[in-house]
Amino acid sequence: MTETQRDVLSAGFSLTVIALAAFVMQRFFLPLIWAGILCVATWPLYRRVCAALGRRAILSALLLTLGCAAVFIVPVLLAVAQAAREAPQMANFIVAANNDGLAVPDLVAAIPLAGPAIRDWWSATLSQPHGLAHLFSGSGVGGFHSARDLLKVLGTGVFHRLVDFALAFLCLFFFYKDGAALTRQIDAIGSHCFSDKRWSRYAQKVPTAIRATVNGLVLVGLAEGVLLGIAYAIAGLDSPALWAFGTGILAIIPFGAPLAFLSAAALLAFKGSMAGAIGVALWGAVVLFVADHFVRPSMIGNATRLPFLAVLFGILGGVETLGLVGLFIGPVVMVLFVTLWYEAKLFGESSPASPAVPDA
């Protein structure tokens, strides 16, 4: 067997092992990715905790994992508990609206310009018996016939998400504990496949992009949820904490916050609290304007040195193709692409000029 044949066989064996490992672990990719994002985003904090505890890696990893779990899981559990208390009443309302139809609210007719069109659409769909089922015919809640069916569908989805949360934090503990060794192994593989200079150029960009995205999206989105939650409570909206949690989650996604606070304003208006609805809408517009035009661009763009359009397309494209985790993967991909762009530009400028072609 020649050396070339041996290299081809070795490469084929390696690719087969990688493909089999990916096939076996495909169910756990999402928790692994979330754990990796959290680990990279909080790695400087872990190093400070580890130094304060005398380089006790296991204890530091355990404490920081429990801290991250408390920050993320406790609000989720509180929201789930609140939703569980209100789920039967909400499910009965949805099922009744589906079986008997939902009358057009009087408020719809007062909407300028679009009021008649919305009223006609509402009358043709939601006001008809089983109109909600037809509207959601392609989703998991499209075939519900009772509150039990609806709660079963929602409960199954919540249970799967909680399992993913638990697996993500289990992986996070081991990423903290073995992070230094894992980083050395990744650097060794990258330097072997590429030159040391090129690998270091790209490897330094990824953690910066992840941390900037986490700060600019997650922290700012949660802050929007807190600020709007205060407005919900002042306006007298039912379950303001649950609405604040939903707003904070939606605010992480670009253009998701308006859907939350405008829905809250519409619900307040539907219940007759026009002053509260106007106040929530105006306060939400102010918070959204400041966050999207000043805070987020400075936190993400300045840290990653990305143009605004690259940040926007990375976030929106990531969500469109990969879902919520694409919020963090999209900007990383754009950082790598822009780095490659400037690398090619520098290479073109440093290469000798092409000889001039004489005129015929």
Coordinates of C-alpha atoms in Angstrom, one line a residue:
M1 CA 0.0 0.0 0.0
T2 CA 1.4 3.4 -1.0
E3 CA 1.7 6.3 1.3
T4 CA -1.0 8.2 -0.6
Q5 CA -3.4 5.3 -0.2
R6 CA -2.7 5.0 3.5
D7 CA -3.3 8.8 3.9
V8 CA -6.7 8.5 2.1
L9 CA -7.7 5.5 4.2
S10 CA -6.7 7.2 7.4
A11 CA -8.7 10.3 6.4
G12 CA -11.7 8.2 5.5
F13 CA -11.5 6.4 8.9
S14 CA -11.2 9.7 10.8
L15 CA -14.3 11.2 9.0
T16 CA -16.3 8.0 9.6
V17 CA -15.5 8.1 13.3
I18 CA -16.5 11.8 13.4
A19 CA -19.7 11.2 11.5
L20 CA -20.7 8.3 13.8
A21 CA -20.0 10.4 16.9
A22 CA -22.1 13.2 15.5
F23 CA -24.9 10.7 14.8
V24 CA -24.8 9.3 18.3
M25 CA -24.7 12.7 20.0
Q26 CA -27.2 14.6 17.7
R27 CA -29.8 14.7 20.5
F28 CA -27.4 16.5 22.8
F29 CA -26.0 19.1 20.3
L30 CA -28.3 21.9 21.6
P31 CA -27.4 21.5 25.3
L32 CA -23.7 21.3 24.4
I33 CA -23.9 24.5 22.3
W34 CA -25.7 26.3 25.1
A35 CA -23.2 25.1 27.7
G36 CA -20.3 26.2 25.4
I37 CA -21.9 29.7 25.0
L38 CA -22.4 30.1 28.7
C39 CA -18.9 28.8 29.5
V40 CA -17.1 31.2 27.0
A41 CA -19.3 34.1 28.1
T42 CA -18.5 33.6 31.8
W43 CA -15.0 32.2 31.6
P44 CA -13.3 35.4 32.9
L45 CA -15.6 35.2 36.0
Y46 CA -14.7 31.5 36.5
R47 CA -11.0 32.4 36.4
R48 CA -11.5 35.0 39.1
V49 CA -13.5 32.6 41.3
C50 CA -11.0 29.9 40.8
A51 CA -8.1 32.2 41.9
A52 CA -10.1 33.4 44.9
L53 CA -10.7 29.7 46.0
G54 CA -7.0 28.7 45.7
R55 CA -7.2 27.1 42.3
R56 CA -9.8 24.5 43.4
A57 CA -11.2 23.8 39.9
I58 CA -14.0 21.4 41.0
L59 CA -15.3 23.7 43.7
S60 CA -15.1 26.7 41.5
A61 CA -16.9 25.0 38.7
L62 CA -19.6 23.7 41.0
L63 CA -20.2 27.1 42.6
L64 CA -20.3 29.0 39.3
T65 CA -22.6 26.4 37.7
L66 CA -25.0 26.7 40.6
G67 CA -24.8 30.4 40.3
C68 CA -25.6 30.4 36.6
A69 CA -28.4 27.9 37.2
A70 CA -29.9 30.2 39.8
V71 CA -29.7 33.2 37.5
F72 CA -31.4 31.3 34.6
I73 CA -33.4 28.5 36.0
V74 CA -35.0 30.2 39.0
P75 CA -36.8 32.8 36.9
V76 CA -37.9 30.1 34.5
L77 CA -39.3 28.0 37.3
L78 CA -41.1 30.9 38.8
A79 CA -42.6 31.7 35.4
V80 CA -43.6 28.1 34.9
A81 CA -45.2 27.9 38.3
Q82 CA -47.1 31.1 37.6
A83 CA -48.1 29.8 34.2
A84 CA -49.2 26.5 35.7
R85 CA -51.5 28.3 38.1
E86 CA -53.1 30.2 35.3
A87 CA -52.9 27.4 32.6
P88 CA -56.3 25.7 33.4
Q89 CA -58.2 29.0 33.1
M90 CA -56.3 30.1 30.0
A91 CA -56.8 26.6 28.4
N92 CA -60.5 26.7 29.1
F93 CA -60.8 30.1 27.5
I94 CA -58.9 29.1 24.4
V95 CA -60.9 25.9 24.0
A96 CA -64.2 27.8 24.5
A97 CA -63.0 30.4 22.0
N98 CA -62.2 27.7 19.5
N99 CA -65.5 25.8 19.9
D100 CA -67.8 28.7 20.0
G101 CA -65.9 31.4 18.2
L102 CA -64.4 34.7 19.5
A103 CA -66.5 37.8 19.0
V104 CA -64.8 40.9 17.4
P105 CA -63.9 43.4 20.1
D106 CA -65.4 46.8 19.9
L107 CA -61.8 48.3 20.0
V108 CA -61.0 46.8 16.5
A109 CA -63.5 49.2 14.8
A110 CA -61.7 52.2 16.3
I111 CA -58.3 51.3 14.8
P112 CA -57.5 53.9 12.1
L113 CA -57.3 52.7 8.5
A114 CA -56.8 49.0 9.2
G115 CA -59.9 48.6 11.5
P116 CA -62.4 47.4 8.8
A117 CA -59.9 45.0 7.3
I118 CA -59.0 43.5 10.7
R119 CA -62.7 43.3 11.6
D120 CA -63.5 41.4 8.4
W121 CA -60.6 39.0 8.9
W122 CA -61.6 38.4 12.5
S123 CA -65.2 37.7 11.5
A124 CA -64.2 35.3 8.8
T125 CA -61.7 33.3 11.0
L126 CA -61.7 33.7 14.8
S127 CA -65.4 34.4 15.1
Q128 CA -66.3 31.1 13.4
P129 CA -66.5 27.8 15.4
H130 CA -63.1 26.0 15.3
G131 CA -61.5 29.1 13.8
L132 CA -58.5 28.9 16.1
A133 CA -57.9 25.2 15.1
H134 CA -57.9 26.2 11.4
L135 CA -55.6 29.1 12.1
F136 CA -53.1 26.8 13.9
S137 CA -53.8 23.7 11.7
G138 CA -50.1 23.2 11.0
S139 CA -48.9 23.3 14.6
G140 CA -49.1 21.0 17.6
V141 CA -52.0 22.9 19.1
G142 CA -54.0 22.8 15.9
G143 CA -56.0 19.7 16.8
F144 CA -57.0 20.4 20.4
H145 CA -60.5 19.5 21.4
S146 CA -60.4 20.1 25.2
A147 CA -58.3 21.9 27.8
R148 CA -56.7 18.6 28.7
D149 CA -55.4 18.2 25.1
L150 CA -54.0 21.7 25.1
L151 CA -52.3 21.3 28.5
K152 CA -50.8 18.0 27.4
V153 CA -49.2 19.6 24.3
L154 CA -47.8 22.5 26.3
G155 CA -46.7 20.3 29.2
T156 CA -44.7 18.0 26.9
G157 CA -42.9 21.0 25.3
V158 CA -42.1 22.5 28.7
F159 CA -40.7 19.1 30.0
H160 CA -38.4 18.7 27.0
R161 CA -37.1 22.2 27.5
L162 CA -36.4 21.6 31.2
V163 CA -34.5 18.4 30.3
D164 CA -32.4 20.4 27.9
F165 CA -31.7 23.0 30.6
A166 CA -30.5 20.3 33.0
L167 CA -28.2 18.7 30.4
A168 CA -26.8 22.1 29.5
F169 CA -25.8 22.9 33.1
L170 CA -24.4 19.5 33.6
C171 CA -22.2 20.0 30.5
L172 CA -21.3 23.5 31.8
F173 CA -19.9 22.1 35.0
F174 CA -17.5 19.9 33.1
F175 CA -16.6 22.7 30.6
Y176 CA -15.6 24.8 33.6
K177 CA -13.6 22.0 35.3
D178 CA -11.8 20.9 32.1
G179 CA -11.9 24.2 30.2
A180 CA -8.1 24.9 30.4
A181 CA -7.2 21.4 29.1
L182 CA -9.9 21.6 26.4
T183 CA -8.6 25.0 25.2
R184 CA -5.1 23.7 24.9
Q185 CA -6.3 20.7 22.9
I186 CA -8.3 22.8 20.5
D187 CA -5.4 25.2 20.1
A188 CA -3.1 22.3 19.3
I189 CA -5.5 20.9 16.7
G190 CA -6.0 24.3 15.2
S191 CA -2.3 25.1 15.0
H192 CA -1.7 21.7 13.4
C193 CA -4.3 22.3 10.7
F194 CA -3.5 26.0 10.1
S195 CA -0.5 28.2 10.8
D196 CA -0.1 29.4 14.4
K197 CA -0.5 33.0 13.3
R198 CA -3.7 32.4 11.4
W199 CA -5.3 30.2 14.1
S200 CA -4.6 32.7 16.8
R201 CA -6.1 35.5 14.7
Y202 CA -9.4 33.6 14.4
A203 CA -9.4 31.9 17.9
Q204 CA -9.2 35.3 19.6
K205 CA -12.3 36.6 17.7
V206 CA -14.8 33.9 18.8
P207 CA -14.8 34.4 22.6
T208 CA -15.0 38.2 22.1
A209 CA -17.9 37.8 19.8
I210 CA -19.8 35.5 22.1
R211 CA -19.3 37.7 25.2
A212 CA -20.3 40.8 23.3
T213 CA -23.4 39.1 22.0
V214 CA -24.4 37.7 25.4
N215 CA -23.9 41.2 27.0
G216 CA -25.6 43.0 24.2
L217 CA -28.6 40.7 23.7
V218 CA -29.3 38.7 26.9
L219 CA -28.4 41.3 29.5
V220 CA -30.0 44.2 27.6
G221 CA -33.1 42.0 26.8
L222 CA -33.5 41.0 30.5
A223 CA -33.1 44.7 31.5
E224 CA -35.9 45.6 29.0
G225 CA -38.1 42.9 30.6
V226 CA -37.5 44.4 34.1
L227 CA -38.2 48.0 33.0
L228 CA -41.3 47.0 31.1
G229 CA -42.4 44.7 34.0
I230 CA -42.5 47.8 36.2
A231 CA -44.8 49.5 33.7
Y232 CA -47.0 46.4 33.5
A233 CA -47.4 46.5 37.3
I234 CA -48.2 50.2 37.4
A235 CA -50.7 49.9 34.6
G236 CA -52.5 47.1 36.5
L237 CA -51.9 44.3 34.1
D238 CA -52.7 40.8 35.4
S239 CA -49.6 38.7 36.2
P240 CA -47.0 41.4 35.5
A241 CA -44.1 39.1 36.6
L242 CA -45.1 36.6 33.9
W243 CA -45.5 39.3 31.3
A244 CA -42.1 40.7 32.3
F245 CA -40.4 37.3 31.9
G246 CA -42.0 36.8 28.5
T247 CA -41.0 40.3 27.5
G248 CA -37.4 39.7 28.6
I249 CA -37.2 36.5 26.6
L250 CA -38.7 38.1 23.4
A251 CA -36.5 41.2 23.9
I252 CA -33.4 39.1 23.4
I253 CA -34.6 38.6 19.8
P254 CA -34.4 41.8 17.6
F255 CA -37.9 43.2 17.1
G256 CA -39.3 40.8 19.6
A257 CA -39.9 43.3 22.4
P258 CA -42.6 45.3 20.4
L259 CA -44.6 42.1 20.1
A260 CA -44.6 41.7 23.9
F261 CA -45.4 45.2 25.1
L262 CA -47.9 45.9 22.3
S263 CA -49.7 42.7 23.1
A264 CA -49.8 43.9 26.8
A265 CA -51.1 47.3 25.7
A266 CA -53.8 45.7 23.5
L267 CA -54.9 43.5 26.5
L268 CA -55.1 46.5 28.7
A269 CA -57.1 48.4 26.1
F270 CA -59.4 45.3 25.6
K271 CA -60.1 45.5 29.3
G272 CA -60.9 49.2 29.2
S273 CA -57.7 50.6 30.6
M274 CA -56.8 53.0 27.8
A275 CA -54.5 55.2 29.9
G276 CA -52.5 52.1 31.0
A277 CA -52.4 50.8 27.4
I278 CA -51.1 54.2 26.1
G279 CA -48.6 54.4 29.0
V280 CA -47.2 50.9 28.4
A281 CA -46.9 51.5 24.6
L282 CA -45.1 54.8 25.0
W283 CA -42.8 53.5 27.7
G284 CA -42.0 50.4 25.7
A285 CA -41.2 52.5 22.6
V286 CA -38.8 54.7 24.7
V287 CA -37.0 51.7 26.2
L288 CA -36.8 49.9 22.8
F289 CA -35.4 53.0 21.1
V290 CA -32.7 53.5 23.7
A291 CA -31.7 49.9 23.8
D292 CA -31.7 49.2 20.0
H293 CA -30.1 52.5 18.9
F294 CA -27.6 53.2 21.6
V295 CA -26.9 50.3 24.1
R296 CA -26.8 47.2 21.9
P297 CA -24.8 48.6 18.9
S298 CA -22.2 50.0 21.2
M299 CA -21.9 46.8 23.2
I300 CA -21.8 44.4 20.3
G301 CA -20.3 46.5 17.5
N302 CA -17.5 48.1 19.5
A303 CA -16.4 44.9 21.0
T304 CA -16.4 42.9 17.8
R305 CA -15.5 45.8 15.5
L306 CA -18.3 44.7 13.2
P307 CA -20.3 47.1 11.0
F308 CA -23.9 47.6 12.0
L309 CA -25.3 45.6 9.0
A310 CA -23.0 42.7 9.8
V311 CA -24.3 42.6 13.4
L312 CA -27.9 42.9 12.3
F313 CA -27.7 40.2 9.5
G314 CA -25.7 37.9 11.8
I315 CA -28.4 38.1 14.5
L316 CA -31.4 37.9 12.2
G317 CA -29.9 35.3 9.9
G318 CA -28.9 33.2 12.9
V319 CA -32.4 33.2 14.3
E320 CA -33.9 32.4 11.0
T321 CA -31.7 29.4 10.3
L322 CA -30.8 28.0 13.8
G323 CA -33.5 29.3 16.1
L324 CA -32.7 31.0 19.4
V325 CA -29.2 29.6 19.6
G326 CA -28.5 31.3 16.3
L327 CA -28.6 34.6 18.1
F328 CA -25.1 33.8 19.3
I329 CA -23.8 31.7 16.5
G330 CA -24.8 34.2 13.8
P331 CA -22.6 37.1 15.1
V332 CA -19.7 34.6 15.5
V333 CA -20.0 33.5 11.9
M334 CA -20.1 37.2 10.8
V335 CA -17.0 38.0 12.9
L336 CA -15.1 35.1 11.2
F337 CA -16.3 36.2 7.8
V338 CA -15.2 39.8 8.3
T339 CA -11.9 38.6 9.6
L340 CA -11.5 36.5 6.5
W341 CA -12.5 39.5 4.4
Y342 CA -9.8 41.7 5.9
E343 CA -7.3 38.9 5.7
A344 CA -7.9 38.5 2.0
K345 CA -7.7 42.3 1.6
L346 CA -4.3 42.5 3.4
F347 CA -3.1 39.6 1.3
G348 CA -4.1 41.3 -1.9
E349 CA -2.4 44.5 -0.9
S350 CA 0.8 42.8 0.1
S351 CA 1.0 40.6 -3.0
P352 CA 3.1 42.0 -5.9
A353 CA 1.2 43.9 -8.6
S354 CA 0.2 41.9 -11.6
P355 CA 2.2 42.7 -14.7
A356 CA 0.6 45.1 -17.1
V357 CA -0.9 43.5 -20.2
P358 CA 0.4 45.3 -23.3
D359 CA -2.2 46.7 -25.7
A360 CA -2.8 44.6 -28.8

